mmCIF file of C-alpha atoms in Angstrom:
data_model
loop_
_atom_site.group_PDB
_atom_site.id
_atom_site.type_symbol
_atom_site.label_atom_id
_atom_site.label_comp_id
_atom_site.label_asym_id
_atom_site.label_seq_id
_atom_site.Cartn_x
_atom_site.Cartn_y
_atom_site.Cartn_z
ATOM 1 C CA UNK A 1 6.597 17.633 -26.862
ATOM 2 C CA UNK A 2 3.540 19.174 -25.073
ATOM 3 C CA UNK A 3 1.418 16.128 -25.739
ATOM 4 C CA UNK A 4 3.999 13.504 -25.146
ATOM 5 C CA UNK A 5 4.645 12.933 -21.114
ATOM 6 C CA UNK A 6 8.134 11.262 -21.922
ATOM 7 C CA UNK A 7 9.982 14.204 -22.908
ATOM 8 C CA UNK A 8 8.032 16.247 -20.361
ATOM 9 C CA UNK A 9 9.147 14.342 -17.464
ATOM 10 C CA UNK A 10 12.762 13.878 -18.684
ATOM 11 C CA UNK A 11 13.105 17.651 -18.850
ATOM 12 C CA UNK A 12 11.444 17.840 -15.410
ATOM 13 C CA UNK A 13 13.817 15.268 -13.929
ATOM 14 C CA UNK A 14 16.792 16.927 -15.073
ATOM 15 C CA UNK A 15 15.842 19.985 -12.868
ATOM 16 C CA UNK A 16 17.504 19.349 -9.402
ATOM 17 C CA UNK A 17 14.373 20.602 -7.291
ATOM 18 C CA UNK A 18 15.219 19.137 -3.893
ATOM 19 C CA UNK A 19 13.008 20.719 -1.246
ATOM 20 C CA UNK A 20 12.979 23.837 -0.866
ATOM 21 C CA UNK A 21 15.119 24.542 -4.361
ATOM 22 C CA UNK A 22 12.972 25.312 -7.418
ATOM 23 C CA UNK A 23 15.705 23.831 -9.490
ATOM 24 C CA UNK A 24 14.276 25.141 -12.626
ATOM 25 C CA UNK A 25 11.351 22.624 -12.760
ATOM 26 C CA UNK A 26 8.494 25.303 -12.004
ATOM 27 C CA UNK A 27 10.342 27.533 -14.856
ATOM 28 C CA UNK A 28 10.215 24.638 -17.223
ATOM 29 C CA UNK A 29 6.502 23.923 -16.700
ATOM 30 C CA UNK A 30 5.900 27.460 -17.018
ATOM 31 C CA UNK A 31 7.610 27.544 -20.612
ATOM 32 C CA UNK A 32 5.579 24.862 -21.770
ATOM 33 C CA UNK A 33 2.011 25.932 -20.422
ATOM 34 C CA UNK A 34 2.351 29.791 -21.426
ATOM 35 C CA UNK A 35 2.499 28.979 -25.451
ATOM 36 C CA UNK A 36 -0.847 27.081 -24.859
ATOM 37 C CA UNK A 37 -2.574 30.181 -23.372
ATOM 38 C CA UNK A 38 -2.142 29.406 -19.817
ATOM 39 C CA UNK A 39 -2.040 32.436 -17.551
ATOM 40 C CA UNK A 40 0.574 31.781 -15.096
ATOM 41 C CA UNK A 41 1.423 33.357 -11.524
ATOM 42 C CA UNK A 42 4.759 32.858 -9.665
ATOM 43 C CA UNK A 43 4.062 33.081 -5.974
ATOM 44 C CA UNK A 44 6.907 33.161 -3.684
ATOM 45 C CA UNK A 45 6.305 32.785 0.302
ATOM 46 C CA UNK A 46 8.208 32.921 3.162
ATOM 47 C CA UNK A 47 7.820 32.574 7.035
ATOM 48 C CA UNK A 48 10.067 32.976 9.955
ATOM 49 C CA UNK A 49 12.677 30.245 10.338
ATOM 50 C CA UNK A 50 11.911 28.676 6.935
ATOM 51 C CA UNK A 51 13.083 29.174 3.458
ATOM 52 C CA UNK A 52 11.486 31.069 0.870
ATOM 53 C CA UNK A 53 9.425 28.574 -1.470
ATOM 54 C CA UNK A 54 8.478 29.245 -5.314
ATOM 55 C CA UNK A 55 5.086 28.055 -6.209
ATOM 56 C CA UNK A 56 3.395 28.227 -9.737
ATOM 57 C CA UNK A 57 -0.365 28.609 -10.452
ATOM 58 C CA UNK A 58 -1.405 28.314 -14.334
ATOM 59 C CA UNK A 59 -4.787 28.482 -15.438
ATOM 60 C CA UNK A 60 -6.409 28.176 -18.942
ATOM 61 C CA UNK A 61 -9.297 29.973 -19.500
ATOM 62 C CA UNK A 62 -11.475 31.863 -16.808
ATOM 63 C CA UNK A 63 -14.984 30.170 -16.780
ATOM 64 C CA UNK A 64 -16.597 27.397 -14.678
ATOM 65 C CA UNK A 65 -16.567 24.697 -14.213
ATOM 66 C CA UNK A 66 -12.757 25.066 -12.814
ATOM 67 C CA UNK A 67 -10.777 21.824 -12.872
ATOM 68 C CA UNK A 68 -7.540 21.920 -10.797
ATOM 69 C CA UNK A 69 -4.658 19.485 -10.660
ATOM 70 C CA UNK A 70 -2.299 19.902 -7.716
ATOM 71 C CA UNK A 71 1.103 18.641 -7.341
ATOM 72 C CA UNK A 72 4.640 19.391 -6.174
ATOM 73 C CA UNK A 73 7.994 19.597 -8.147
ATOM 74 C CA UNK A 74 10.274 19.432 -5.001
ATOM 75 C CA UNK A 75 11.715 16.033 -4.228
ATOM 76 C CA UNK A 76 13.525 14.114 -1.695
ATOM 77 C CA UNK A 77 17.566 13.914 -1.887
ATOM 78 C CA UNK A 78 18.740 11.389 -4.073
ATOM 79 C CA UNK A 79 20.866 9.827 -1.475
ATOM 80 C CA UNK A 80 23.738 7.950 -2.266
ATOM 81 C CA UNK A 81 24.140 8.549 -5.682
ATOM 82 C CA UNK A 82 26.787 5.885 -6.536
ATOM 83 C CA UNK A 83 23.918 3.415 -5.771
ATOM 84 C CA UNK A 84 21.816 4.688 -8.667
ATOM 85 C CA UNK A 85 21.915 2.745 -11.890
ATOM 86 C CA UNK A 86 21.588 6.087 -13.744
ATOM 87 C CA UNK A 87 21.854 9.486 -12.919
ATOM 88 C CA UNK A 88 19.263 10.573 -10.283
ATOM 89 C CA UNK A 89 18.866 14.070 -12.148
ATOM 90 C CA UNK A 90 19.522 12.724 -15.540
ATOM 91 C CA UNK A 91 16.210 11.762 -16.941
ATOM 92 C CA UNK A 92 17.625 8.618 -18.503
ATOM 93 C CA UNK A 93 15.587 6.037 -20.628
ATOM 94 C CA UNK A 94 16.458 2.508 -20.066
ATOM 95 C CA UNK A 95 14.458 -0.888 -19.867
ATOM 96 C CA UNK A 96 11.218 0.936 -21.136
ATOM 97 C CA UNK A 97 11.245 3.299 -18.133
ATOM 98 C CA UNK A 98 12.199 6.749 -17.042
ATOM 99 C CA UNK A 99 14.798 6.815 -14.316
ATOM 100 C CA UNK A 100 15.206 9.752 -12.045
ATOM 101 C CA UNK A 101 14.164 11.087 -8.393
ATOM 102 C CA UNK A 102 10.706 12.337 -8.642
ATOM 103 C CA UNK A 103 9.773 10.030 -11.656
ATOM 104 C CA UNK A 104 6.769 8.819 -9.518
ATOM 105 C CA UNK A 105 6.561 11.316 -6.766
ATOM 106 C CA UNK A 106 5.514 13.274 -8.485
ATOM 107 C CA UNK A 107 7.163 14.690 -11.829
ATOM 108 C CA UNK A 108 5.444 11.764 -13.449
ATOM 109 C CA UNK A 109 1.988 12.645 -12.687
ATOM 110 C CA UNK A 110 2.723 16.386 -13.576
ATOM 111 C CA UNK A 111 3.988 15.402 -16.947
ATOM 112 C CA UNK A 112 1.078 13.139 -17.752
ATOM 113 C CA UNK A 113 -1.490 15.916 -16.719
ATOM 114 C CA UNK A 114 0.289 18.566 -18.956
ATOM 115 C CA UNK A 115 0.017 16.251 -21.889
ATOM 116 C CA UNK A 116 -3.603 15.287 -21.237
ATOM 117 C CA UNK A 117 -4.506 19.001 -20.622
ATOM 118 C CA UNK A 118 -2.596 19.897 -24.080
ATOM 119 C CA UNK A 119 -4.733 17.196 -25.946
ATOM 120 C CA UNK A 120 -7.930 18.620 -24.340
ATOM 121 C CA UNK A 121 -7.331 22.172 -24.994
ATOM 122 C CA UNK A 122 -6.087 21.351 -28.474
ATOM 123 C CA UNK A 123 -9.495 19.553 -29.305
ATOM 124 C CA UNK A 124 -11.479 22.449 -27.947
ATOM 125 C CA UNK A 125 -13.062 20.066 -25.153
ATOM 126 C CA UNK A 126 -12.259 22.700 -22.284
ATOM 127 C CA UNK A 127 -15.660 24.087 -21.343
ATOM 128 C CA UNK A 128 -14.520 25.970 -18.499
ATOM 129 C CA UNK A 129 -11.101 26.248 -16.981
ATOM 130 C CA UNK A 130 -8.070 24.100 -16.390
ATOM 131 C CA UNK A 131 -5.346 24.957 -13.906
ATOM 132 C CA UNK A 132 -2.308 23.349 -12.205
ATOM 133 C CA UNK A 133 -1.347 24.318 -8.542
ATOM 134 C CA UNK A 134 2.319 23.293 -8.197
ATOM 135 C CA UNK A 135 4.607 23.912 -5.047
ATOM 136 C CA UNK A 136 7.792 23.333 -4.024
ATOM 137 C CA UNK A 137 7.415 22.829 -0.366
ATOM 138 C CA UNK A 138 5.142 19.453 -0.197
ATOM 139 C CA UNK A 139 8.260 17.453 0.796
ATOM 140 C CA UNK A 140 9.413 19.958 3.231
ATOM 141 C CA UNK A 141 7.463 21.752 5.944
ATOM 142 C CA UNK A 142 4.665 22.533 3.742
ATOM 143 C CA UNK A 143 4.093 25.962 5.327
ATOM 144 C CA UNK A 144 5.108 28.313 2.300
ATOM 145 C CA UNK A 145 3.332 26.027 -0.399
ATOM 146 C CA UNK A 146 -0.194 25.062 -1.092
ATOM 147 C CA UNK A 147 -1.876 26.279 1.787
ATOM 148 C CA UNK A 148 -0.642 29.792 1.081
ATOM 149 C CA UNK A 149 -1.454 29.358 -2.502
ATOM 150 C CA UNK A 150 -5.083 28.508 -1.702
ATOM 151 C CA UNK A 151 -5.314 31.642 0.467
ATOM 152 C CA UNK A 152 -3.998 33.625 -2.322
ATOM 153 C CA UNK A 153 -6.734 32.004 -4.779
ATOM 154 C CA UNK A 154 -9.415 32.813 -2.429
ATOM 155 C CA UNK A 155 -8.484 36.429 -2.408
ATOM 156 C CA UNK A 156 -8.235 36.317 -6.069
ATOM 157 C CA UNK A 157 -11.689 34.688 -6.581
ATOM 158 C CA UNK A 158 -9.946 31.650 -8.359
ATOM 159 C CA UNK A 159 -10.508 28.959 -6.017
ATOM 160 C CA UNK A 160 -11.188 25.526 -8.085
ATOM 161 C CA UNK A 161 -14.535 23.796 -8.184
ATOM 162 C CA UNK A 162 -12.812 20.434 -8.055
ATOM 163 C CA UNK A 163 -9.277 19.299 -7.548
ATOM 164 C CA UNK A 164 -7.420 16.031 -8.264
ATOM 165 C CA UNK A 165 -3.950 15.541 -6.599
ATOM 166 C CA UNK A 166 -1.580 13.652 -8.551
ATOM 167 C CA UNK A 167 0.352 11.672 -5.634
ATOM 168 C CA UNK A 168 1.003 7.962 -6.015
ATOM 169 C CA UNK A 169 -1.930 5.888 -5.087
ATOM 170 C CA UNK A 170 -1.628 2.675 -6.802
ATOM 171 C CA UNK A 171 -0.358 -0.575 -5.468
ATOM 172 C CA UNK A 172 0.263 -3.216 -8.053
ATOM 173 C CA UNK A 173 -1.127 -1.916 -11.180
ATOM 174 C CA UNK A 174 -2.007 1.215 -12.359
ATOM 175 C CA UNK A 175 -5.993 1.978 -11.689
ATOM 176 C CA UNK A 176 -6.105 -0.360 -8.724
ATOM 177 C CA UNK A 177 -6.371 2.478 -6.094
ATOM 178 C CA UNK A 178 -7.581 6.267 -5.668
ATOM 179 C CA UNK A 179 -7.722 8.012 -2.613
ATOM 180 C CA UNK A 180 -10.861 9.984 -1.269
ATOM 181 C CA UNK A 181 -9.476 10.981 2.146
ATOM 182 C CA UNK A 182 -6.204 10.853 4.402
ATOM 183 C CA UNK A 183 -5.652 9.773 7.832
ATOM 184 C CA UNK A 184 -4.523 12.432 10.425
ATOM 185 C CA UNK A 185 -1.137 12.698 11.923
ATOM 186 C CA UNK A 186 0.317 14.155 14.849
ATOM 187 C CA UNK A 187 4.028 13.863 15.917
ATOM 188 C CA UNK A 188 5.090 13.733 19.698
ATOM 189 C CA UNK A 189 7.769 14.016 22.134
ATOM 190 C CA UNK A 190 7.696 13.012 25.839
ATOM 191 C CA UNK A 191 10.414 14.032 28.276
ATOM 192 C CA UNK A 192 10.722 12.717 31.818
ATOM 193 C CA UNK A 193 13.570 14.337 34.008
ATOM 194 C CA UNK A 194 15.129 12.550 37.017
ATOM 195 C CA UNK A 195 18.373 12.600 39.099
ATOM 196 C CA UNK A 196 21.483 10.961 38.042
ATOM 197 C CA UNK A 197 22.988 8.362 40.293
ATOM 198 C CA UNK A 198 24.763 5.167 40.915
ATOM 199 C CA UNK A 199 22.566 2.051 40.115
ATOM 200 C CA UNK A 200 23.851 0.470 43.015
ATOM 201 C CA UNK A 201 22.172 3.329 45.131
ATOM 202 C CA UNK A 202 19.033 4.037 43.368
ATOM 203 C CA UNK A 203 17.598 5.338 46.463
ATOM 204 C CA UNK A 204 19.917 8.214 46.199
ATOM 205 C CA UNK A 205 18.938 8.823 42.450
ATOM 206 C CA UNK A 206 15.508 9.584 40.831
ATOM 207 C CA UNK A 207 15.132 7.249 37.424
ATOM 208 C CA UNK A 208 13.066 8.654 34.854
ATOM 209 C CA UNK A 209 12.758 5.586 32.910
ATOM 210 C CA UNK A 210 10.070 3.751 34.904
ATOM 211 C CA UNK A 211 7.668 6.651 34.615
ATOM 212 C CA UNK A 212 8.359 7.069 31.007
ATOM 213 C CA UNK A 213 7.911 3.357 30.366
ATOM 214 C CA UNK A 214 4.807 3.472 32.113
ATOM 215 C CA UNK A 215 3.469 6.418 29.998
ATOM 216 C CA UNK A 216 4.394 4.955 26.785
ATOM 217 C CA UNK A 217 2.701 1.427 27.832
ATOM 218 C CA UNK A 218 -0.557 3.131 28.755
ATOM 219 C CA UNK A 219 -0.725 5.208 25.431
ATOM 220 C CA UNK A 220 0.518 2.193 23.254
ATOM 221 C CA UNK A 221 -1.771 -0.250 24.744
ATOM 222 C CA UNK A 222 -4.856 1.781 24.431
ATOM 223 C CA UNK A 223 -7.123 0.815 21.564
ATOM 224 C CA UNK A 224 -8.440 4.231 20.370
ATOM 225 C CA UNK A 225 -11.001 2.914 17.566
ATOM 226 C CA UNK A 226 -11.889 0.032 15.394
ATOM 227 C CA UNK A 227 -11.758 2.107 12.235
ATOM 228 C CA UNK A 228 -14.423 3.227 9.790
ATOM 229 C CA UNK A 229 -15.732 2.180 6.292
ATOM 230 C CA UNK A 230 -12.982 3.997 4.631
ATOM 231 C CA UNK A 231 -10.291 4.206 7.332
ATOM 232 C CA UNK A 232 -8.114 1.536 9.337
ATOM 233 C CA UNK A 233 -8.196 1.926 13.248
ATOM 234 C CA UNK A 234 -6.465 4.595 14.625
ATOM 235 C CA UNK A 235 -2.786 3.833 16.080
ATOM 236 C CA UNK A 236 0.124 5.240 17.925
ATOM 237 C CA UNK A 237 3.661 4.220 16.964
ATOM 238 C CA UNK A 238 6.429 4.861 19.388
ATOM 239 C CA UNK A 239 9.351 5.799 17.190
ATOM 240 C CA UNK A 240 12.230 6.371 19.432
ATOM 241 C CA UNK A 241 13.347 5.966 23.239
ATOM 242 C CA UNK A 242 16.599 7.695 24.195
ATOM 243 C CA UNK A 243 18.155 8.179 27.522
ATOM 244 C CA UNK A 244 21.760 9.244 26.080
ATOM 245 C CA UNK A 245 23.152 6.800 28.699
ATOM 246 C CA UNK A 246 26.449 4.779 27.740
ATOM 247 C CA UNK A 247 26.906 3.130 30.919
ATOM 248 C CA UNK A 248 25.070 0.213 32.327
ATOM 249 C CA UNK A 249 25.828 1.325 36.255
ATOM 250 C CA UNK A 250 24.248 4.754 35.841
ATOM 251 C CA UNK A 251 20.769 5.959 36.406
ATOM 252 C CA UNK A 252 20.292 8.710 33.684
ATOM 253 C CA UNK A 253 19.038 11.957 34.508
ATOM 254 C CA UNK A 254 16.506 12.116 31.875
ATOM 255 C CA UNK A 255 14.587 10.146 29.512
ATOM 256 C CA UNK A 256 12.738 10.886 26.057
ATOM 257 C CA UNK A 257 10.649 9.297 23.795
ATOM 258 C CA UNK A 258 9.186 10.202 20.386
ATOM 259 C CA UNK A 259 5.963 8.887 18.696
ATOM 260 C CA UNK A 260 3.357 9.431 15.973
ATOM 261 C CA UNK A 261 -0.262 9.047 15.828
ATOM 262 C CA UNK A 262 -2.008 8.239 12.815
ATOM 263 C CA UNK A 263 -5.990 8.674 13.196
ATOM 264 C CA UNK A 264 -9.083 8.630 11.486
ATOM 265 C CA UNK A 265 -11.845 11.104 11.368
ATOM 266 C CA UNK A 266 -13.403 9.823 14.520
ATOM 267 C CA UNK A 267 -10.564 11.879 16.387
ATOM 268 C CA UNK A 268 -9.322 15.168 15.818
ATOM 269 C CA UNK A 269 -6.005 16.751 17.093
ATOM 270 C CA UNK A 270 -7.479 18.296 19.920
ATOM 271 C CA UNK A 271 -9.239 15.235 21.034
ATOM 272 C CA UNK A 272 -6.101 13.173 20.951
ATOM 273 C CA UNK A 273 -4.168 15.866 22.662
ATOM 274 C CA UNK A 274 -6.376 15.736 25.778
ATOM 275 C CA UNK A 275 -6.371 11.933 25.854
ATOM 276 C CA UNK A 276 -2.527 12.264 26.026
ATOM 277 C CA UNK A 277 -2.700 14.666 28.493
ATOM 278 C CA UNK A 278 -5.163 12.632 30.911
ATOM 279 C CA UNK A 279 -2.704 9.715 30.493
ATOM 280 C CA UNK A 280 0.225 11.959 31.493
ATOM 281 C CA UNK A 281 -1.707 13.189 34.576
ATOM 282 C CA UNK A 282 -2.511 9.607 35.447
ATOM 283 C CA UNK A 283 1.216 8.406 35.510
ATOM 284 C CA UNK A 284 2.023 11.528 37.573
ATOM 285 C CA UNK A 285 -0.426 10.887 40.092
ATOM 286 C CA UNK A 286 0.610 7.303 40.413
ATOM 287 C CA UNK A 287 4.269 7.736 40.279
ATOM 288 C CA UNK A 288 5.014 11.280 40.834
ATOM 289 C CA UNK A 289 7.348 13.525 39.368
ATOM 290 C CA UNK A 290 6.846 15.735 36.407
ATOM 291 C CA UNK A 291 6.332 14.599 32.673
ATOM 292 C CA UNK A 292 6.469 16.880 29.724
ATOM 293 C CA UNK A 293 4.635 16.057 26.610
ATOM 294 C CA UNK A 294 4.911 18.181 23.532
ATOM 295 C CA UNK A 295 2.629 17.353 20.559
ATOM 296 C CA UNK A 296 3.318 19.374 17.359
ATOM 297 C CA UNK A 297 1.191 20.817 14.428
ATOM 298 C CA UNK A 298 -1.004 18.054 13.315
ATOM 299 C CA UNK A 299 -2.617 17.124 9.904
ATOM 300 C CA UNK A 300 -6.341 16.369 10.605
ATOM 301 C CA UNK A 301 -7.978 13.705 8.931
ATOM 302 C CA UNK A 302 -10.616 14.113 6.108
ATOM 303 C CA UNK A 303 -12.905 12.198 3.705
ATOM 304 C CA UNK A 304 -14.255 13.476 0.416
ATOM 305 C CA UNK A 305 -17.748 11.534 0.736
ATOM 306 C CA UNK A 306 -18.324 9.332 -2.546
ATOM 307 C CA UNK A 307 -20.652 11.538 -4.537
ATOM 308 C CA UNK A 308 -20.662 12.791 -8.540
ATOM 309 C CA UNK A 309 -16.967 13.727 -8.340
ATOM 310 C CA UNK A 310 -15.785 10.642 -6.837
ATOM 311 C CA UNK A 311 -17.734 8.637 -9.057
ATOM 312 C CA UNK A 312 -16.689 10.666 -11.997
ATOM 313 C CA UNK A 313 -12.748 10.069 -11.479
ATOM 314 C CA UNK A 314 -13.213 6.457 -10.596
ATOM 315 C CA UNK A 315 -15.530 5.638 -13.817
ATOM 316 C CA UNK A 316 -12.760 7.604 -15.809
ATOM 317 C CA UNK A 317 -10.006 5.430 -14.043
ATOM 318 C CA UNK A 318 -12.117 2.304 -14.849
ATOM 319 C CA UNK A 319 -12.699 3.354 -18.507
ATOM 320 C CA UNK A 320 -8.842 4.149 -19.024
ATOM 321 C CA UNK A 321 -7.279 1.213 -17.351
ATOM 322 C CA UNK A 322 -9.946 -1.384 -17.065
ATOM 323 C CA UNK A 323 -9.835 -1.579 -13.400
ATOM 324 C CA UNK A 324 -12.239 -0.431 -10.958
ATOM 325 C CA UNK A 325 -9.969 1.319 -8.531
ATOM 326 C CA UNK A 326 -10.457 0.873 -4.693
ATOM 327 C CA UNK A 327 -11.441 3.678 -2.674
ATOM 328 C CA UNK A 328 -8.903 4.141 0.046
ATOM 329 C CA UNK A 329 -7.988 6.756 2.658
ATOM 330 C CA UNK A 330 -4.667 4.897 3.654
ATOM 331 C CA UNK A 331 -1.068 6.137 3.664
ATOM 332 C CA UNK A 332 0.577 9.335 5.046
ATOM 333 C CA UNK A 333 -0.605 12.994 4.633
ATOM 334 C CA UNK A 334 -0.654 14.864 1.371
ATOM 335 C CA UNK A 335 -1.350 18.560 0.141
ATOM 336 C CA UNK A 336 -4.853 17.371 -0.251
ATOM 337 C CA UNK A 337 -5.368 18.059 3.427
ATOM 338 C CA UNK A 338 -5.217 21.672 2.625
ATOM 339 C CA UNK A 339 -7.154 21.716 -0.362
ATOM 340 C CA UNK A 340 -10.397 19.948 1.103
ATOM 341 C CA UNK A 341 -11.287 23.038 2.996
ATOM 342 C CA UNK A 342 -11.888 24.718 -0.343
ATOM 343 C CA UNK A 343 -13.217 22.253 -2.788
ATOM 344 C CA UNK A 344 -13.718 18.324 -3.240
ATOM 345 C CA UNK A 345 -10.427 16.676 -3.895
ATOM 346 C CA UNK A 346 -9.396 13.042 -4.613
ATOM 347 C CA UNK A 347 -6.068 11.761 -5.402
ATOM 348 C CA UNK A 348 -4.906 9.489 -8.205
ATOM 349 C CA UNK A 349 -1.303 8.768 -9.497
ATOM 350 C CA UNK A 350 0.887 5.875 -10.401
ATOM 351 C CA UNK A 351 2.231 2.819 -8.574
ATOM 352 C CA UNK A 352 4.479 3.698 -5.287
ATOM 353 C CA UNK A 353 6.836 1.080 -5.771
ATOM 354 C CA UNK A 354 9.697 3.112 -6.047
ATOM 355 C CA UNK A 355 9.059 6.240 -4.198
ATOM 356 C CA UNK A 356 11.875 7.632 -2.519
ATOM 357 C CA UNK A 357 14.068 4.665 -3.324
ATOM 358 C CA UNK A 358 17.368 4.497 -5.379
ATOM 359 C CA UNK A 359 16.387 4.145 -9.100
ATOM 360 C CA UNK A 360 12.993 5.648 -8.607
ATOM 361 C CA UNK A 361 11.446 5.211 -12.030
ATOM 362 C CA UNK A 362 8.115 5.005 -14.032
ATOM 363 C CA UNK A 363 7.609 2.762 -16.940
ATOM 364 C CA UNK A 364 6.607 4.567 -20.243
ATOM 365 C CA UNK A 365 3.599 2.383 -20.417
ATOM 366 C CA UNK A 366 2.430 3.472 -17.027
ATOM 367 C CA UNK A 367 3.272 6.972 -17.820
ATOM 368 C CA UNK A 368 1.187 6.788 -20.907
ATOM 369 C CA UNK A 369 -1.506 5.283 -19.218
ATOM 370 C CA UNK A 370 -1.502 7.715 -16.497
ATOM 371 C CA UNK A 371 -1.935 10.608 -19.221
ATOM 372 C CA UNK A 372 -5.066 8.687 -20.600
ATOM 373 C CA UNK A 373 -6.675 8.479 -17.191
ATOM 374 C CA UNK A 374 -6.160 12.390 -16.688
ATOM 375 C CA UNK A 375 -7.534 12.891 -20.280
ATOM 376 C CA UNK A 376 -10.289 10.789 -19.706
ATOM 377 C CA UNK A 377 -11.073 12.519 -16.411
ATOM 378 C CA UNK A 378 -11.054 15.938 -18.118
ATOM 379 C CA UNK A 379 -13.102 14.751 -21.114
ATOM 380 C CA UNK A 380 -15.909 13.642 -18.805
ATOM 381 C CA UNK A 381 -15.669 16.407 -16.275
ATOM 382 C CA UNK A 382 -16.529 19.167 -19.039
ATOM 383 C CA UNK A 383 -18.910 17.035 -20.920
ATOM 384 C CA UNK A 384 -21.095 17.371 -17.815
ATOM 385 C CA UNK A 385 -20.977 21.246 -17.673
#
């Protein structure tokens, strides 16, 4: 079982590990890795206002170089379970695929790496150490997971030399894309207060909508940059506008909007916050009144510069799949944003076609192909040591 990713994945899928619940998934990984000689550490972290989160760090060997696979066993909810063709937490085999919530994101990659590591260890090819950093907090607030495990690793003197994150990266075929960076992200809320009144007598009210619309237009129409070699242009997306007003003849007392900024390394969170604040002050000066802008915690953009490690992983993907992967920095955020502060990190995983969807699944061929990629990465990594 330890070298076959299919039963490993089935067992993981049968663990209902919806964020932040461990659901037995990490316990299963622990039970498979310990007999192979991995030293395992259960790390439970908490923070005010957030649930406790279980994490697992497992390491085979103590030497260098130290290669780490990072991932998460937590999954998003199944949604309407009646819409699924197979039980979302059943791990069913059907039509040459494994079905279940997390099959691609990302219990499939975890199973593939576990199987690949078992092969390499059995053949005595691990000339250093192999570890798995697994969290139950990636799909949630991400405050009690990878970021705190990394702090623990630093205090324990166990920070890896290189890391591969198993997030889904591929588009049409396994092997077509690997990620060497991620865009940054900031969520924001804009609130404008006014004075409610009758629409027939606007001079007796204070309509907050024009000020909100003016600010949103300035933000939305501003071109932040033209992109870089590995990143698309940064952009702002207005995701919600709400005045809480069901009547057409009433001027509302408040108006609110939500927005999200995705940005490349030409910017950081602080520079973008300064830009938004400047736009806010300009609209206040033009139209009067007060506008509140709240910008939440941000994930900064990063890039792992193409070098020896990126080339090693890229060449391994090509050798295993016959496809030269595109080096990408597209998509949302991942826990790689934390890891990049400690060691070089890249991401490679299966196709993302069904992630977070009803009937999430991964084909057996793709799962075995992913195992072959990870096995090739490990072989080449330790052959260089």
